[in-house]
Coordinates of N, CA and C in Angstrom, one line a residue:
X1 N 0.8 -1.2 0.0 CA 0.0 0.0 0.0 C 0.9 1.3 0.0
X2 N 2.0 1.2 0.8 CA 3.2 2.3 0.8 C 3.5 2.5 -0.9
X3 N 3.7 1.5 -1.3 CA 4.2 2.1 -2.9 C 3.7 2.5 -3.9
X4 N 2.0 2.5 -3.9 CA 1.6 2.3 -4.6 C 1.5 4.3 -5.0
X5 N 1.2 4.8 -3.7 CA 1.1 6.6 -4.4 C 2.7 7.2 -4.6
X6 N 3.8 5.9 -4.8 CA 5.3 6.1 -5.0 C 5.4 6.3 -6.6
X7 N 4.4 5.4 -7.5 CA 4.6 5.2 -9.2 C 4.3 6.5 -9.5
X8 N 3.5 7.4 -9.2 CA 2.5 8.5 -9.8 C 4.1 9.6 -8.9
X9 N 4.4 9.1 -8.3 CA 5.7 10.7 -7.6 C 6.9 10.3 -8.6
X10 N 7.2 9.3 -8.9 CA 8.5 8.7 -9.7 C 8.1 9.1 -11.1
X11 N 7.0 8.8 -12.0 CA 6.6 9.1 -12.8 C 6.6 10.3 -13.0
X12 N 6.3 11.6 -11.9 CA 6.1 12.8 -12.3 C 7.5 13.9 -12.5
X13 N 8.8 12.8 -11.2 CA 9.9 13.2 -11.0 C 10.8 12.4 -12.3
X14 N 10.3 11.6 -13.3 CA 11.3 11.4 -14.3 C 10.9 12.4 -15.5
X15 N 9.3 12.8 -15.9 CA 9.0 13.6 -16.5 C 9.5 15.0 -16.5
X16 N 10.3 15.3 -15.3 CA 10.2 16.9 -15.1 C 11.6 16.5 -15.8
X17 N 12.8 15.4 -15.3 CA 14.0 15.6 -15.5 C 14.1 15.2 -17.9
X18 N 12.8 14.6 -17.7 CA 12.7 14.4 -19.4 C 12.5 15.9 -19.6
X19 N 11.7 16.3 -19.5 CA 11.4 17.7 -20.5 C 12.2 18.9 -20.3
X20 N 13.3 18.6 -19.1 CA 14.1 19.8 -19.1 C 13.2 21.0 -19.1
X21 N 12.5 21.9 -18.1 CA 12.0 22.8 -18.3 C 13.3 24.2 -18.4
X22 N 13.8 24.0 -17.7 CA 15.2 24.7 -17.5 C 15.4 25.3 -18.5
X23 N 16.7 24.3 -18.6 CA 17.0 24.8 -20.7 C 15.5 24.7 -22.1
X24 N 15.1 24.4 -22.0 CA 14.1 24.5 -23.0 C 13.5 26.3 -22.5
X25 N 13.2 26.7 -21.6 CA 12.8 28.2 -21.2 C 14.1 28.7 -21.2
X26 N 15.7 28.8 -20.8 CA 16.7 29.3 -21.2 C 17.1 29.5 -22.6
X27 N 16.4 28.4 -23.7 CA 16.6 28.6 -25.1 C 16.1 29.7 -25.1
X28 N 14.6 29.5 -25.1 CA 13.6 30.4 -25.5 C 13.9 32.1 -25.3
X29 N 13.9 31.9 -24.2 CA 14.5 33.2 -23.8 C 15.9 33.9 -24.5
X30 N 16.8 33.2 -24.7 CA 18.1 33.8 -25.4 C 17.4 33.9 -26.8
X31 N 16.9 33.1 -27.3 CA 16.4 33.2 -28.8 C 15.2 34.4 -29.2
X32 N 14.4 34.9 -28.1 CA 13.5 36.4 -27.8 C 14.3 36.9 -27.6
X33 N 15.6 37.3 -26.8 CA 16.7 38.3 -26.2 C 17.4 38.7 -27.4
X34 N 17.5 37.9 -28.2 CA 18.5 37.9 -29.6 C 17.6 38.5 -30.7
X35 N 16.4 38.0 -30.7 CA 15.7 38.5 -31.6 C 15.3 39.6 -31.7
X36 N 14.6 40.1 -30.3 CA 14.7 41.7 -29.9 C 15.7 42.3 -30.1
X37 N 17.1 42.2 -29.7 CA 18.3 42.9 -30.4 C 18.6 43.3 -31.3
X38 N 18.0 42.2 -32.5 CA 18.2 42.3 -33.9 C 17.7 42.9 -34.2
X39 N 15.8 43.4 -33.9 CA 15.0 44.6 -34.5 C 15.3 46.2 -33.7
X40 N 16.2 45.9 -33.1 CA 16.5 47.5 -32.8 C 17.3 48.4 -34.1
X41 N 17.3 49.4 -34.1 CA 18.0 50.3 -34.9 C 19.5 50.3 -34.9
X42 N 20.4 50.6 -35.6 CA 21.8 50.6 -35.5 C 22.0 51.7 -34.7
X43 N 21.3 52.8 -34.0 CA 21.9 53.7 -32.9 C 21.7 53.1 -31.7
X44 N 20.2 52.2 -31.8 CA 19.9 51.5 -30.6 C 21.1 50.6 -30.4
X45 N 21.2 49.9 -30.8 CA 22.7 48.4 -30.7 C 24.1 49.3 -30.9
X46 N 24.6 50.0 -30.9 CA 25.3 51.0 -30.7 C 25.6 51.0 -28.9
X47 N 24.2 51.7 -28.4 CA 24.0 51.7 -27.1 C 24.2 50.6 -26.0
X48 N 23.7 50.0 -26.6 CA 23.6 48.6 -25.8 C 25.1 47.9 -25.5
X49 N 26.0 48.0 -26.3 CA 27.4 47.1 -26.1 C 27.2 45.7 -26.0
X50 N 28.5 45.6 -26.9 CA 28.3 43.8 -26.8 C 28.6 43.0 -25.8
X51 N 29.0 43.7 -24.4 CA 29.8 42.8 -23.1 C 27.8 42.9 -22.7
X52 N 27.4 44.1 -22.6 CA 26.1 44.0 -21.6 C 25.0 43.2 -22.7
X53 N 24.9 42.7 -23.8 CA 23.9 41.8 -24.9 C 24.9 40.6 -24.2
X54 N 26.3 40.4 -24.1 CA 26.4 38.4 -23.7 C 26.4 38.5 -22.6
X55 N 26.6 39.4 -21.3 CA 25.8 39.4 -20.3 C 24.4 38.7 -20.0
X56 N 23.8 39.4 -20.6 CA 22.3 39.4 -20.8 C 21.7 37.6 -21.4
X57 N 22.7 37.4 -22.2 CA 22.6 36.2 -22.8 C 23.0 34.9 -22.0
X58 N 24.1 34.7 -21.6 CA 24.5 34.1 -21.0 C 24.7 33.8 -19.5
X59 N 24.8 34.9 -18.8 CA 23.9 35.2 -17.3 C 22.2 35.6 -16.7
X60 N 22.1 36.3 -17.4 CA 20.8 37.1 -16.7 C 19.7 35.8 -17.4
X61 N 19.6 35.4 -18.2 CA 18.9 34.5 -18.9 C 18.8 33.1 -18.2
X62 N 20.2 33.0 -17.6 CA 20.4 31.3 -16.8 C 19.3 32.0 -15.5
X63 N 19.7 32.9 -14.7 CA 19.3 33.3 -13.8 C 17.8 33.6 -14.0
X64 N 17.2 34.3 -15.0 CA 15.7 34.4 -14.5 C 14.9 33.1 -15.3
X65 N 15.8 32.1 -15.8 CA 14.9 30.4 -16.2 C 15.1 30.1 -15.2
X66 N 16.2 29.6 -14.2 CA 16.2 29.5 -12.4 C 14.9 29.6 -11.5
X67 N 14.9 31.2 -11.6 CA 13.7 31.8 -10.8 C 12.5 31.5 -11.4
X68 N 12.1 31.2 -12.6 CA 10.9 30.4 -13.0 C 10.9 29.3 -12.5
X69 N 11.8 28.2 -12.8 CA 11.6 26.8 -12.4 C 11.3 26.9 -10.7
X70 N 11.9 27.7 -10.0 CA 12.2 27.7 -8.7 C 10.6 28.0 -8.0
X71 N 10.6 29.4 -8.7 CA 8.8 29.9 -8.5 C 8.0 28.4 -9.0
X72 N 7.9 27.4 -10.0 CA 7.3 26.3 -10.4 C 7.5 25.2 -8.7
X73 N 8.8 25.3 -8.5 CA 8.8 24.2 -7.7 C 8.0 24.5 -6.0
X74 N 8.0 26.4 -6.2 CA 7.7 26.6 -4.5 C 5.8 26.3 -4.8
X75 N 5.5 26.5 -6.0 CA 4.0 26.3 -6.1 C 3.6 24.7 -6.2
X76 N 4.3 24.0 -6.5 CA 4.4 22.7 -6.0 C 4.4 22.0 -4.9
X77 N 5.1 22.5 -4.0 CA 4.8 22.6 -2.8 C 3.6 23.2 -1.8
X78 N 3.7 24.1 -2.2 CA 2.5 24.9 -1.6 C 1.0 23.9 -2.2
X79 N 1.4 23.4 -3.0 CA -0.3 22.2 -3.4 C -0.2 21.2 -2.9
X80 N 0.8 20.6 -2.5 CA 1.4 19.3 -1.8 C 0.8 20.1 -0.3
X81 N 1.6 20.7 0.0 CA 0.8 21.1 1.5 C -0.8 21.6 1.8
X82 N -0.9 22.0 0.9 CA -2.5 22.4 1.1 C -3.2 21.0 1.1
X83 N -2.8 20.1 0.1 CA -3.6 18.7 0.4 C -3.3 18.1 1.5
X84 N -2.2 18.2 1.7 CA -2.2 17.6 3.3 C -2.5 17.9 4.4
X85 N -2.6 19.5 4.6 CA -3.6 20.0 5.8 C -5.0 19.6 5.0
X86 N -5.5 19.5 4.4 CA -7.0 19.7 4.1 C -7.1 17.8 4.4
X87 N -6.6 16.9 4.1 CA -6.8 15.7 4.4 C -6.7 15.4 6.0
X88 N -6.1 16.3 6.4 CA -5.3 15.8 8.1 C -6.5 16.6 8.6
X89 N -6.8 17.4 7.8 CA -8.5 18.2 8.7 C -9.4 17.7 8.6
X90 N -9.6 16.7 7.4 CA -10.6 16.2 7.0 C -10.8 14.9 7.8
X91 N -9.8 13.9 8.3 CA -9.8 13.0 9.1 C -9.8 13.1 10.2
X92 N -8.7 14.5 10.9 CA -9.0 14.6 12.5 C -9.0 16.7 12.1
X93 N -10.4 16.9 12.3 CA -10.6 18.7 12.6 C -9.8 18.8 13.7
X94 N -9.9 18.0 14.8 CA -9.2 18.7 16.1 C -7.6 18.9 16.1
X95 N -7.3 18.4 15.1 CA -6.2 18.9 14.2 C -5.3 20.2 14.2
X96 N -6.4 20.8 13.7 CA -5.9 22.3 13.6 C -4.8 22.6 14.2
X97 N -5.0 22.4 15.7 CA -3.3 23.5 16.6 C -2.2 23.1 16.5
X98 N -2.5 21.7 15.8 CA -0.7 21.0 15.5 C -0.7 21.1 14.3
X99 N -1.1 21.7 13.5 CA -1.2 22.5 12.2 C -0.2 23.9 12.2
X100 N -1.2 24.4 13.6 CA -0.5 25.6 13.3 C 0.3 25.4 14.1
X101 N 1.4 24.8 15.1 CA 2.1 24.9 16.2 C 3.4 24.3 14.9
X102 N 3.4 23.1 14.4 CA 4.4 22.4 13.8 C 5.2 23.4 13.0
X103 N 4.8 24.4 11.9 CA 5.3 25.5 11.1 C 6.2 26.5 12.2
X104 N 5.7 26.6 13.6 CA 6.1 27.5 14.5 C 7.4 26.7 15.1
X105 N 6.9 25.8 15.5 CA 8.6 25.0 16.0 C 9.7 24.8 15.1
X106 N 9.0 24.7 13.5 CA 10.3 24.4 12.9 C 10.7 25.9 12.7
X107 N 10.5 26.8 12.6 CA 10.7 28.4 12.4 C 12.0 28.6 13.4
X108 N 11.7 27.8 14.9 CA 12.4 28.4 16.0 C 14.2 27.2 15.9

């Protein structure tokens, strides 16, 4: 009975590492960052410099596909937790204060 809600977690944790959300939104993003570059005007791309465009490409770009996946994984959690208080209330209501006491001890 332990393994059986283990296939549907394994299953969801080989999918994430198949589709690469990471690099597939770090392409995307370098390839809009590049593209926008290209329709600017020659005074515009002038301005801009080439150290602050591979900047932009190569750091800022790893960094805000990061904070997407990262923001993806904290909202994953946060749904994992909501079902588990909502189950643990649903089986025992009197529940509640070790609900809210447990978030407070691990804080301290």
């Amino acid at each position: 009975l332990y393994s059986l809600p283990m296939v549907p977690i394994h299953g969801w944790e080989f999918a994430k590492v198949a589709t690469d959300l990471t690099g597939i939104l770090r392409n995307s993003l370098r390839a809009s960052l590049y593209r926008v570059y290209l329709n600017y005007t020659m005074e515009s791309r002038n301005s801009v410099g080439a150290t602050e465009m591979k900047t932009a490409l190569m750091q800022d770009v790893v960094e805000a596909s990061l904070c997407y996946t990262h923001a993806v994984e904290l909202l994953r959690v946060l749904i994992r937790l909501s079902i588990v208080i909502s189950v643990t209330l649903g089986k025992n209501p009197k529940a509640w204060w070790i609900l809210l006491l447990m978030p407070t001890l691990m804080a301290c």
